[in-house]
């Protein structure tokens, strides 16, 4: 499969995402620190600088269809990362996909969820490897992967009642 | 799955393998539901040596995080050094002198041979053969001495720096490495005669633990596990970093998908690593080993950065989210055996217990790297 193919094909997901954010007014960014949370859509990325060929932010309810689509393209889910954006009151979930069947292609799919209600659909019925990654992300950040078969403690002790990677975590 | 394992009438029982068990190569616990000798469900339980390296990455400055990189996979720590160095160099746009790039590759490949040697010896020991471990340890000790002379530590290397390496290699190291390779090359055919051709070993590995290429893809398995399933993927070739594009080497690929294939990939990789090292030593340029003007207090620009390397066990990649300060906002470590072992549950269903241990050994897990 040529490297361009998934890039082009990934475009519908991105267009769809952009369409959702279109109706909202554009908030003014005064200073860089006060910048509003990043809007959905294609994020400009340069492989040599960032290490990803395609970087796209989508709605949380689109992660499953994105995973299904990339699975159909023969891509691998390499890791799932959670980031706590406490100032913006959001969690970001980053899915790193890569294509290992030929010329390498790295696709980053990210979605932001509300920090007070951090629910996002699981993709582990599509990629079995997501099971452990999502479980770890839940355990360390408290992002709830809806539909995950086993959201139990994994790396931390069984009785841990804290989320150590949250920015407001006090040891 | 065997008919016995499928039977609903038979009673099952639970068995704990580990956390202290020689076949798990560390403190990994596997909770197994057994039906006689057959596995119904095997669930790996992690976290016995979890140290929260990712949180440490958020609390320490970029330079202070260096020692952590030696403590993930204590058997191929140089590859982890390599990833972290390249990640921050990518973020900061630091150019590395060519000599340093060559030294990085030479030490990383020596480290890979060392890791595969221990993997080989320990794996055969799991299967009941003690002698090969002694041979492997003998060779491995020489690599450890060589690396100790240049890095200053035996296993938990903290040798690379942003912009180069901390210490130049000397003539003793170069002659020592050449002498080692000269001595080591004929050893591998000897291992094959001694071990690989052994009927008992062939019976225990051939056809055991089949993993299809698609299962590898679904679980994100990489490294010798993936290449033993017939997928020709190696970060050194497919996403080249350092000076790998300038060096001659082949990627060993086996299509049998069983434990023997994974074992053979590792054995062949040692030969290829010897080739890389010789090639790199021949091409080693003169010059500095550290970039000039690397700031002491690093502040990479805002945003996400990702870098992947081929460690001895597969793709090790790091994703860091920088907020422009002197610490990382989020440091994500993707360790290869974490993904490789995650397929154990699915692949071991219906397997004989003794086969499952042979299969687990062929994944070559290193626990500190899984637990992080």
PDB file of C-alpha atoms in Angstrom, chain A residues 76-78 98 100 106, chain B residues 215-217 219-229 231 233-235 262 265-266 269 309-317 334-341 343 362-363 369:
ATOM      1  CA  UNK A  76      -1.427  -0.744  14.209  1.00  0.00           C
ATOM      2  CA  UNK A  77      -2.383   1.025  17.395  1.00  0.00           C
ATOM      3  CA  UNK A  78       0.966   1.681  18.974  1.00  0.00           C
ATOM      4  CA  UNK A  98       1.516   3.363  12.648  1.00  0.00           C
ATOM      5  CA  UNK A 100       4.139  -1.505   9.732  1.00  0.00           C
ATOM      6  CA  UNK A 106       2.497   7.573  11.595  1.00  0.00           C
TER       7      UNK A 106
ATOM      8  CA  UNK B 215      -2.561 -10.782  15.796  1.00  0.00           C
ATOM      9  CA  UNK B 216       0.728  -8.916  16.057  1.00  0.00           C
ATOM     10  CA  UNK B 217      -0.831  -5.971  14.305  1.00  0.00           C
ATOM     11  CA  UNK B 219      -1.779  -5.989  19.673  1.00  0.00           C
ATOM     12  CA  UNK B 220       0.981  -3.735  18.434  1.00  0.00           C
ATOM     13  CA  UNK B 221       3.641  -6.407  18.837  1.00  0.00           C
ATOM     14  CA  UNK B 222       6.995  -5.412  17.393  1.00  0.00           C
ATOM     15  CA  UNK B 223      10.581  -6.529  17.228  1.00  0.00           C
ATOM     16  CA  UNK B 224      11.564 -10.199  16.955  1.00  0.00           C
ATOM     17  CA  UNK B 225       7.958 -11.203  17.714  1.00  0.00           C
ATOM     18  CA  UNK B 226       6.715  -9.375  14.633  1.00  0.00           C
ATOM     19  CA  UNK B 227       9.622 -10.447  12.455  1.00  0.00           C
ATOM     20  CA  UNK B 228       9.118 -14.037  13.543  1.00  0.00           C
ATOM     21  CA  UNK B 229       5.614 -13.741  12.115  1.00  0.00           C
ATOM     22  CA  UNK B 231       6.531  -9.081   8.792  1.00  0.00           C
ATOM     23  CA  UNK B 233       9.465  -4.305   9.875  1.00  0.00           C
ATOM     24  CA  UNK B 234      12.376  -2.802  11.710  1.00  0.00           C
ATOM     25  CA  UNK B 235      12.508   0.822  12.811  1.00  0.00           C
ATOM     26  CA  UNK B 262      11.295 -15.805  17.196  1.00  0.00           C
ATOM     27  CA  UNK B 265      15.278 -14.011  14.531  1.00  0.00           C
ATOM     28  CA  UNK B 266      17.228 -13.164  17.663  1.00  0.00           C
ATOM     29  CA  UNK B 269      20.083 -10.446  14.616  1.00  0.00           C
ATOM     30  CA  UNK B 309      13.846   3.373  17.997  1.00  0.00           C
ATOM     31  CA  UNK B 310      14.370  -0.325  17.584  1.00  0.00           C
ATOM     32  CA  UNK B 311      15.314  -1.667  21.007  1.00  0.00           C
ATOM     33  CA  UNK B 312      16.307  -5.309  21.431  1.00  0.00           C
ATOM     34  CA  UNK B 313      12.687  -6.292  22.100  1.00  0.00           C
ATOM     35  CA  UNK B 314      10.909  -4.127  19.597  1.00  0.00           C
ATOM     36  CA  UNK B 315       9.842  -0.577  18.984  1.00  0.00           C
ATOM     37  CA  UNK B 316      10.475   1.680  21.911  1.00  0.00           C
ATOM     38  CA  UNK B 317       8.903   5.046  21.388  1.00  0.00           C
ATOM     39  CA  UNK B 334       5.841   3.015  25.046  1.00  0.00           C
ATOM     40  CA  UNK B 335       7.764  -0.096  25.937  1.00  0.00           C
ATOM     41  CA  UNK B 336       7.858  -2.978  23.473  1.00  0.00           C
ATOM     42  CA  UNK B 337       7.275  -5.964  25.753  1.00  0.00           C
ATOM     43  CA  UNK B 338       4.229  -4.281  27.261  1.00  0.00           C
ATOM     44  CA  UNK B 339       2.521  -4.708  23.908  1.00  0.00           C
ATOM     45  CA  UNK B 340       4.208  -8.010  23.119  1.00  0.00           C
ATOM     46  CA  UNK B 341       3.069  -9.667  26.347  1.00  0.00           C
ATOM     47  CA  UNK B 343      -1.163 -10.785  23.350  1.00  0.00           C
ATOM     48  CA  UNK B 362      10.009 -16.589  23.295  1.00  0.00           C
ATOM     49  CA  UNK B 363       8.431 -13.164  23.849  1.00  0.00           C
ATOM     50  CA  UNK B 369      10.316  -2.199  31.159  1.00  0.00           C
TER      51      UNK B 369
END
